[in-house]
Coordinates of C-alpha atoms in Angstrom, one line a residue:
Chain A
X1 CA -12.9 -93.0 -106.4
X2 CA -11.0 -91.9 -109.4
X3 CA -7.4 -92.3 -110.6
X4 CA -5.3 -94.3 -108.2
X5 CA -2.2 -92.9 -106.7
X6 CA 0.8 -94.9 -107.8
X7 CA 1.1 -96.6 -104.4
X8 CA -2.3 -98.3 -104.6
X9 CA -1.7 -99.5 -108.1
X10 CA 0.9 -101.8 -106.6
X11 CA -0.9 -102.8 -103.4
X12 CA -3.9 -103.8 -105.4
X13 CA -2.2 -106.7 -107.2
X14 CA -1.5 -108.7 -104.0
X15 CA -5.1 -108.7 -102.8
X16 CA -7.6 -111.4 -102.7
X17 CA -10.2 -109.3 -104.2
X18 CA -8.8 -107.0 -106.8
X19 CA -9.9 -103.4 -107.5
X20 CA -12.2 -102.6 -110.4
X21 CA -13.1 -99.3 -112.0
X22 CA -16.7 -98.8 -112.8
X23 CA -18.2 -96.8 -115.7
X24 CA -21.9 -96.2 -116.0
X25 CA -23.9 -94.9 -119.0
X26 CA -26.7 -92.9 -117.5
X27 CA -29.1 -92.9 -120.5
X28 CA -29.2 -94.0 -124.1
X29 CA -27.1 -91.7 -126.2
X30 CA -24.7 -90.7 -123.4
X31 CA -21.1 -91.8 -122.9
X32 CA -20.1 -94.1 -120.1
X33 CA -18.8 -92.1 -117.2
X34 CA -16.4 -93.2 -114.5
X35 CA -18.4 -93.3 -111.3
X36 CA -16.0 -95.0 -108.8
X37 CA -14.4 -98.3 -108.0
X38 CA -14.9 -101.4 -106.0
X39 CA -13.3 -104.7 -105.0
X40 CA -14.5 -108.0 -106.3
X41 CA -12.9 -111.4 -107.0
X42 CA -14.0 -111.6 -110.6
X43 CA -15.7 -109.6 -113.4
X44 CA -19.1 -111.0 -112.9
X45 CA -19.2 -110.2 -109.2
X46 CA -17.7 -106.8 -109.9
X47 CA -20.6 -106.2 -112.3
X48 CA -23.2 -107.4 -109.8
X49 CA -21.7 -105.3 -107.0
X50 CA -21.5 -102.3 -109.3
X51 CA -25.2 -102.7 -110.1
X52 CA -26.1 -102.6 -106.4
X53 CA -23.6 -99.9 -105.5
X54 CA -23.9 -97.4 -108.3
X55 CA -27.3 -97.9 -109.9
X56 CA -29.6 -98.2 -106.9
X57 CA -31.5 -95.1 -107.9
X58 CA -31.9 -95.5 -111.7
X59 CA -28.5 -93.9 -112.3
X60 CA -27.8 -95.9 -115.4
X61 CA -28.7 -98.3 -118.2
X62 CA -25.3 -99.9 -118.9
X63 CA -22.2 -100.7 -116.8
X64 CA -18.6 -101.4 -117.7
X65 CA -16.2 -102.8 -115.1
X66 CA -12.4 -102.8 -115.8
X67 CA -9.7 -104.2 -113.6
X68 CA -7.9 -101.2 -112.2
X69 CA -4.6 -102.8 -113.1
X70 CA -5.5 -102.8 -116.8
X71 CA -5.7 -99.0 -116.8
X72 CA -2.6 -96.9 -117.7
X73 CA -2.8 -93.3 -116.7
X74 CA -0.9 -90.2 -117.8
X75 CA 1.2 -88.8 -115.0
X76 CA 0.8 -85.2 -113.7
X77 CA 4.5 -84.6 -113.9
X78 CA 4.5 -84.9 -117.7
X79 CA 1.3 -83.0 -118.1
X80 CA 2.9 -80.0 -119.8
X81 CA 5.0 -82.0 -122.2
X82 CA 2.2 -84.4 -122.8
X83 CA -0.6 -82.0 -123.5
X84 CA 1.2 -78.9 -124.7
X85 CA 1.3 -79.6 -128.4
X86 CA -2.5 -78.8 -128.4
X87 CA -1.7 -75.2 -127.3
X88 CA 0.4 -74.1 -130.2
X89 CA -1.8 -75.7 -132.9
X90 CA -4.7 -73.3 -132.7
X91 CA -5.4 -73.8 -136.3
X92 CA -7.1 -77.1 -135.3
X93 CA -10.1 -75.1 -134.1
X94 CA -12.6 -73.8 -136.7
X95 CA -12.7 -70.5 -134.8
X96 CA -9.1 -69.9 -136.0
X97 CA -10.3 -69.1 -139.5
X98 CA -11.7 -65.7 -140.4
X99 CA -14.8 -65.8 -142.5
X100 CA -15.3 -62.9 -144.9
X101 CA -18.4 -60.8 -144.4
X102 CA -21.5 -62.0 -146.1
X103 CA -20.6 -65.7 -146.5
X104 CA -23.6 -67.9 -145.6
X105 CA -23.8 -71.5 -144.4
X106 CA -20.1 -71.7 -143.4
Chain B
X1 CA -38.3 -86.0 -103.0
X2 CA -38.5 -89.1 -100.9
X3 CA -41.8 -89.9 -99.2
X4 CA -43.7 -87.2 -97.3
X5 CA -42.1 -83.9 -96.8
X6 CA -42.7 -82.5 -93.3
X7 CA -40.1 -79.8 -93.4
X8 CA -40.8 -76.1 -93.8
X9 CA -41.3 -74.8 -97.3
X10 CA -37.9 -73.1 -97.5
X11 CA -36.3 -76.5 -96.7
X12 CA -37.5 -78.0 -100.0
X13 CA -34.9 -79.4 -102.5
X14 CA -33.1 -76.5 -104.0
X15 CA -33.0 -74.8 -100.6
X16 CA -31.8 -76.1 -97.3
X17 CA -29.0 -78.7 -97.0
X18 CA -29.8 -80.5 -100.2
X19 CA -29.5 -77.2 -102.0
X20 CA -26.1 -76.7 -100.5
X21 CA -25.0 -80.1 -101.7
X22 CA -26.0 -79.1 -105.2
X23 CA -24.3 -75.8 -104.9
X24 CA -21.1 -77.6 -103.8
X25 CA -21.4 -79.9 -106.8
X26 CA -21.7 -76.8 -109.1
X27 CA -18.7 -75.2 -107.4
X28 CA -16.7 -78.4 -108.0
X29 CA -17.4 -78.2 -111.7
X30 CA -16.6 -74.4 -111.7
X31 CA -13.3 -75.1 -110.0
X32 CA -12.5 -77.7 -112.6
X33 CA -13.4 -75.2 -115.4
X34 CA -11.0 -72.5 -114.1
X35 CA -8.3 -74.9 -113.0
X36 CA -4.8 -74.0 -114.2
X37 CA -3.9 -76.5 -116.9
X38 CA -1.1 -78.9 -116.1
X39 CA 0.8 -79.6 -113.0
X40 CA 3.6 -77.6 -111.4
X41 CA 6.2 -76.0 -113.7
X42 CA 9.5 -78.0 -113.8
X43 CA 11.3 -75.5 -111.6
X44 CA 8.3 -74.8 -109.3
X45 CA 8.5 -75.7 -105.6
X46 CA 6.0 -78.5 -105.0
X47 CA 4.9 -77.1 -101.6
X48 CA 4.3 -73.7 -103.1
X49 CA 2.3 -75.4 -105.9
X50 CA 0.2 -77.3 -103.4
X51 CA -0.5 -74.2 -101.3
X52 CA -1.4 -72.4 -104.5
X53 CA -4.0 -75.0 -105.5
X54 CA -5.5 -74.9 -102.0
X55 CA -5.6 -71.1 -101.9
X56 CA -7.4 -71.0 -105.3
X57 CA -10.1 -73.4 -104.0
X58 CA -9.0 -76.0 -106.4
X59 CA -9.0 -79.8 -105.8
X60 CA -6.0 -81.9 -105.0
X61 CA -6.2 -85.2 -107.0
X62 CA -4.7 -88.6 -106.1
X63 CA -1.5 -88.3 -108.2
X64 CA -0.7 -84.7 -107.2
X65 CA 2.1 -84.1 -104.8
X66 CA 0.8 -83.5 -101.3
X67 CA 2.4 -83.0 -97.8
X68 CA 2.8 -86.3 -96.0
X69 CA 0.8 -85.0 -93.1
X70 CA -2.1 -84.0 -95.4
X71 CA -2.1 -87.5 -96.8
X72 CA -2.1 -89.0 -93.3
X73 CA -4.8 -86.9 -91.9
X74 CA -7.0 -87.6 -94.8
X75 CA -6.5 -91.3 -94.6
X76 CA -7.3 -91.1 -90.9
X77 CA -10.5 -89.0 -91.4
X78 CA -11.8 -90.8 -94.5
X79 CA -11.1 -94.3 -93.0
X80 CA -12.8 -93.4 -89.8
X81 CA -15.7 -92.1 -91.8
X82 CA -15.9 -95.4 -93.8
X83 CA -15.7 -97.5 -90.6
X84 CA -18.5 -95.5 -89.1
X85 CA -20.8 -96.3 -92.1
X86 CA -20.0 -100.0 -91.7
X87 CA -20.4 -100.2 -87.9
X88 CA -23.4 -98.0 -88.2
X89 CA -25.3 -100.8 -90.0
X90 CA -25.4 -102.7 -86.7
X91 CA -27.6 -100.6 -84.5
X92 CA -30.2 -100.2 -87.2
X93 CA -29.8 -103.8 -88.5
X94 CA -30.9 -104.7 -85.0
X95 CA -34.5 -103.7 -85.9
X96 CA -34.8 -105.1 -89.5
X97 CA -36.5 -108.3 -88.4
X98 CA -38.7 -106.5 -86.0
X99 CA -39.8 -103.5 -88.1
X100 CA -43.5 -102.8 -87.4
X101 CA -44.7 -103.0 -91.0
X102 CA -43.6 -104.4 -94.3
X103 CA -43.2 -100.9 -95.7
X104 CA -41.0 -99.8 -92.7
X105 CA -39.0 -102.9 -93.1
X106 CA -38.3 -102.4 -96.8
X107 CA -37.3 -98.8 -96.2
X108 CA -35.0 -99.8 -93.3
X109 CA -33.4 -102.5 -95.6
X110 CA -32.8 -99.9 -98.3
X111 CA -31.3 -97.6 -95.8
X112 CA -28.9 -100.1 -94.4
X113 CA -27.9 -101.0 -97.9
X114 CA -27.1 -97.4 -98.5
X115 CA -24.8 -97.3 -95.5
X116 CA -22.9 -100.3 -96.9
X117 CA -22.6 -98.3 -100.2
X118 CA -21.4 -95.2 -98.3
X119 CA -18.7 -97.3 -96.6
X120 CA -17.6 -98.6 -100.0
X121 CA -17.4 -95.2 -101.6
X122 CA -15.4 -93.9 -98.7
X123 CA -13.0 -96.9 -98.6
X124 CA -12.5 -96.3 -102.4
X125 CA -11.7 -92.6 -101.7
X126 CA -9.3 -93.5 -98.9
X127 CA -7.6 -96.0 -101.3
X128 CA -6.7 -93.2 -103.7
X129 CA -4.3 -92.0 -100.9
X130 CA -2.1 -95.1 -101.1
X131 CA -3.6 -97.5 -98.6
X132 CA -5.5 -100.7 -99.4
X133 CA -8.9 -101.5 -98.1
X134 CA -7.6 -104.7 -96.6
X135 CA -5.2 -102.7 -94.5
X136 CA -8.0 -100.3 -93.4
X137 CA -10.2 -103.2 -92.4
X138 CA -7.3 -104.6 -90.4
X139 CA -6.8 -101.3 -88.7
X140 CA -10.4 -101.2 -87.6
X141 CA -10.5 -104.8 -86.5
X142 CA -7.4 -104.4 -84.5
X143 CA -8.8 -101.3 -82.8
X144 CA -6.1 -99.0 -84.2
X145 CA -8.6 -96.9 -86.0
X146 CA -11.9 -95.6 -84.6
X147 CA -15.4 -95.1 -85.8
X148 CA -18.0 -92.6 -84.8
X149 CA -18.8 -92.7 -81.0
X150 CA -22.6 -92.6 -81.7
X151 CA -22.8 -96.2 -82.9
X152 CA -21.8 -97.4 -79.4
X153 CA -25.3 -96.6 -78.1
X154 CA -28.0 -99.3 -78.2
X155 CA -31.2 -99.2 -80.1
X156 CA -33.8 -100.2 -77.5
X157 CA -37.1 -99.5 -79.2
X158 CA -38.4 -99.0 -82.8
X159 CA -38.5 -95.3 -82.1
X160 CA -34.7 -95.4 -81.9
X161 CA -34.6 -96.1 -85.6
X162 CA -36.5 -92.9 -86.1
X163 CA -34.2 -90.9 -83.7
X164 CA -31.1 -92.3 -85.5
X165 CA -32.5 -91.1 -88.8
X166 CA -33.5 -87.7 -87.7
X167 CA -30.8 -86.8 -85.2
X168 CA -27.8 -89.0 -86.0
X169 CA -28.1 -88.8 -89.8
X170 CA -29.2 -85.2 -89.4
X171 CA -26.0 -84.4 -87.5
X172 CA -24.0 -86.4 -90.1
X173 CA -25.4 -84.3 -92.9
X174 CA -24.6 -81.0 -91.1
X175 CA -21.1 -82.3 -90.7
X176 CA -20.8 -83.7 -94.2
X177 CA -22.4 -80.9 -96.3
X178 CA -19.3 -78.7 -95.9
X179 CA -17.1 -81.7 -96.7
X180 CA -18.6 -81.6 -100.2
X181 CA -16.2 -78.6 -100.6
X182 CA -13.2 -80.3 -99.1
X183 CA -9.9 -79.7 -100.9
X184 CA -9.3 -83.4 -101.7
X185 CA -11.2 -84.2 -104.9
X186 CA -12.1 -87.9 -104.3
X187 CA -13.4 -87.1 -100.8
X188 CA -15.5 -84.1 -102.0
X189 CA -17.0 -86.2 -104.8
X190 CA -17.8 -89.1 -102.4
X191 CA -19.4 -86.7 -100.0
X192 CA -21.7 -85.3 -102.6
X193 CA -23.0 -88.8 -103.4
X194 CA -23.3 -89.6 -99.7
X195 CA -25.1 -86.4 -98.7
X196 CA -27.8 -86.8 -101.4
X197 CA -28.6 -90.3 -100.1
X198 CA -28.2 -89.3 -96.4
X199 CA -31.0 -86.8 -96.9
X200 CA -33.4 -89.7 -97.6
X201 CA -32.3 -91.3 -94.3
X202 CA -32.9 -88.2 -92.3
X203 CA -36.3 -87.7 -93.7
X204 CA -37.4 -91.3 -93.3
X205 CA -36.3 -91.0 -89.6
X206 CA -38.3 -87.8 -89.2
X207 CA -41.3 -89.5 -90.7
X208 CA -41.1 -92.4 -88.3
X209 CA -41.0 -90.0 -85.3
X210 CA -43.8 -87.9 -86.8
X211 CA -46.0 -90.9 -87.2
X212 CA -45.3 -92.1 -83.6
X213 CA -45.7 -88.6 -82.1
X214 CA -49.2 -88.4 -83.7
X215 CA -50.2 -92.0 -82.8
X216 CA -51.2 -93.4 -79.4
X217 CA -50.0 -91.9 -76.1
X218 CA -47.8 -95.0 -75.8
X219 CA -46.2 -94.4 -79.3
X220 CA -45.7 -90.7 -78.5
X221 CA -44.0 -91.6 -75.2
X222 CA -41.7 -94.1 -77.1
X223 CA -40.7 -91.4 -79.6
X224 CA -40.0 -88.9 -76.7
X225 CA -37.9 -91.5 -74.9
X226 CA -35.8 -92.1 -78.0
X227 CA -35.1 -88.4 -78.4
X228 CA -34.2 -88.1 -74.7
X229 CA -31.6 -90.8 -75.1
X230 CA -30.2 -89.8 -78.5
X231 CA -30.0 -86.0 -78.2
X232 CA -26.8 -85.6 -76.3
X233 CA -24.9 -88.4 -78.0
X234 CA -25.9 -86.7 -81.3
X235 CA -24.5 -83.4 -80.2
X236 CA -21.3 -85.1 -79.2
X237 CA -20.9 -86.4 -82.8
X238 CA -19.5 -83.0 -83.7
X239 CA -16.4 -83.8 -81.6
X240 CA -14.8 -82.0 -78.7
X241 CA -15.3 -78.3 -78.3
X242 CA -13.0 -76.1 -80.4
X243 CA -10.5 -75.5 -77.6
X244 CA -9.8 -79.2 -77.3
X245 CA -9.9 -80.3 -80.9
X246 CA -6.5 -81.6 -81.9
X247 CA -6.7 -81.7 -85.7
X248 CA -8.9 -78.7 -86.3
X249 CA -6.6 -75.8 -87.0
X250 CA -4.4 -77.7 -89.6
X251 CA -7.5 -79.3 -91.2
X252 CA -9.1 -75.9 -91.6
X253 CA -5.9 -74.4 -93.1
X254 CA -5.8 -77.2 -95.6
X255 CA -9.5 -76.7 -96.3
X256 CA -10.3 -80.3 -95.4
X257 CA -12.6 -79.0 -92.8
X258 CA -14.5 -75.8 -93.5
X259 CA -16.2 -75.0 -90.1
X260 CA -15.3 -75.7 -86.5
X261 CA -16.9 -78.4 -84.4
X262 CA -18.8 -75.8 -82.3
X263 CA -20.1 -73.9 -85.3
X264 CA -21.5 -77.0 -86.8
X265 CA -23.0 -78.1 -83.5
X266 CA -24.7 -74.7 -83.1
X267 CA -26.1 -75.0 -86.6
X268 CA -27.5 -78.5 -85.8
X269 CA -29.2 -77.3 -82.6
X270 CA -30.7 -74.3 -84.4
X271 CA -32.2 -76.6 -87.1
X272 CA -33.5 -79.2 -84.7
X273 CA -35.5 -76.9 -82.4
X274 CA -37.9 -76.0 -85.2
X275 CA -38.1 -79.5 -86.4
X276 CA -38.9 -80.8 -82.9
X277 CA -41.7 -78.3 -82.6
X278 CA -43.4 -79.7 -85.6
X279 CA -43.0 -83.2 -84.3
X280 CA -44.6 -82.1 -81.1
X281 CA -41.7 -83.6 -79.1
X282 CA -39.4 -82.0 -76.6
X283 CA -35.7 -81.6 -76.8
X284 CA -34.4 -82.8 -73.4
X285 CA -32.6 -79.6 -72.5
X286 CA -34.2 -77.3 -69.9
X287 CA -31.7 -74.5 -70.7
X288 CA -32.5 -74.4 -74.4
X289 CA -33.3 -70.7 -75.1
X290 CA -33.2 -68.4 -78.1
X291 CA -30.4 -65.9 -77.8
X292 CA -31.4 -62.8 -79.6
X293 CA -28.0 -61.3 -79.5
X294 CA -26.2 -64.2 -81.0
X295 CA -29.1 -65.1 -83.3
X296 CA -28.9 -68.8 -82.2
X297 CA -30.0 -71.1 -79.4
X298 CA -28.2 -71.3 -76.1
X299 CA -28.0 -75.0 -75.2
X300 CA -26.4 -77.4 -72.7
X301 CA -23.2 -78.9 -74.0
X302 CA -23.0 -82.7 -74.1
X303 CA -21.0 -84.5 -71.5
X304 CA -17.5 -84.6 -73.1
X305 CA -16.1 -86.9 -70.4
X306 CA -18.6 -89.4 -71.5
X307 CA -17.6 -88.8 -75.1
X308 CA -14.0 -89.5 -74.2
X309 CA -14.9 -92.7 -72.4
X310 CA -16.9 -93.9 -75.4
X311 CA -14.1 -93.1 -77.8
X312 CA -11.7 -95.0 -75.5
X313 CA -13.9 -98.1 -75.9
X314 CA -15.9 -97.9 -72.7
X315 CA -19.3 -97.0 -74.1
X316 CA -22.4 -99.2 -73.7
X317 CA -21.9 -101.2 -77.0
X318 CA -18.3 -100.8 -78.0
X319 CA -17.3 -104.4 -77.3
X320 CA -20.5 -105.8 -78.9
X321 CA -20.0 -103.8 -82.1
X322 CA -16.3 -104.8 -82.5
X323 CA -17.0 -108.4 -81.6
X324 CA -19.7 -108.6 -84.2
X325 CA -17.5 -107.0 -86.9
X326 CA -14.5 -109.3 -86.0
X327 CA -16.7 -112.3 -86.1
X328 CA -18.3 -111.4 -89.5
X329 CA -14.8 -110.9 -90.9
X330 CA -13.4 -114.2 -89.4
X331 CA -16.4 -116.3 -90.3
X332 CA -16.4 -114.9 -93.8
X333 CA -12.8 -115.8 -94.5
X334 CA -13.6 -119.1 -96.2
X335 CA -16.2 -117.4 -98.4
X336 CA -13.6 -114.8 -99.6
X337 CA -11.1 -117.6 -100.2
X338 CA -13.7 -119.6 -102.2
X339 CA -14.5 -116.6 -104.4
X340 CA -10.9 -116.0 -105.0
X341 CA -10.2 -119.7 -105.8
X342 CA -13.2 -119.8 -108.2
X343 CA -12.0 -116.6 -109.9
X344 CA -8.5 -118.1 -110.3
X345 CA -9.9 -121.3 -111.7
X346 CA -12.1 -119.4 -114.2
X347 CA -9.2 -117.2 -115.3
X348 CA -7.1 -120.4 -115.8
X349 CA -9.8 -122.0 -117.9
X350 CA -10.2 -118.9 -120.1
X351 CA -6.4 -118.9 -120.7
X352 CA -6.6 -122.6 -121.8
X353 CA -9.4 -121.7 -124.2
X354 CA -7.5 -118.9 -125.7
X355 CA -4.4 -121.1 -126.1
X356 CA -6.3 -124.0 -127.7

């Protein structure tokens, strides 16, 4: 239903009917959101199945399907090393900067 | 809201079980917001980290470390759940061609389509634990994994379709709403989706029974007969009594399960009594009585020996259900192969086009 464990990534390749990840855009103006996954022999059938499976109740206006094998995910083990640089660069946020009293439109 | 609402005012969306599903969804988002960033520290014990996440009511995600037994028990539970959705299409599918009106037929078709969808969400959730759907289907077909005992009972009349919606889907929701808060993220998210749709099933079943119970004496008798036959099997859906439940204690410690079998069964009975009154139908239990001290109904337990027999494969329809599932799988093999061959041919052609 979301990121695969590493084991399934491998199992998926052998199958008849590979795994696809499904992204749906709920309305105009919103981003596509991952909603789940499904098996289908090819992209067209994946799209049709996704239509039936994930948009039965007007949940979306646009669907993307991506072969699960085409997705590379970050690993939780390297989370700290991978995402930490963000923590010590607080100056990337506008809130880091002090605005002198009385300045307007800033 | 789907169709007519026959429930009490306090059971409207926002309250009642649907409200609980929404609360669980909100809790899921809150948990994500206060999650500690990053995985375990390099020198941190993985088991301690896992326990920490569970204690903090956070979600375990597919690529997190988890005890092997946690993984196994989740695979077993989610797969069984998925199999139940798929086998559960049979008893109701039995009435699609014989539904009494076009409207009822369209609704039943939509419902059975939902069940297929629930099966697929759940197989996808199970797959995040490192098992493939093909393996799971194989485990079902070879009889090494089970599905819910309830689907081994036959649907003898149209009213049974109503009783399945009200009682069987009703019991399923009572069971599944707490699973929306289960510690394994993909399962919790799948359950939120499933519960929202299951609520439609329960209400459509209730509406069928309500219509029959307010129709001709013959229709009312048919509705009563359906309840008489489905009541105890529905109570048995919650599993053996707490004393005999093998997986309960560990599942509760891991926050996979949040309430005991008996607690959920009691909750279901308490809900049904009032709903049956409004239907004008009788719950087939002469010993059903309000217990002021416990603030709940006393009721007759289902026959657990029968439950055991059904689980072992000796229920009224076990063989028929499995045969049907096996036959569909075997007869469909050439279609799956054709689809795969066609996909391979198209992929080959695309490659040539790119190369040219």
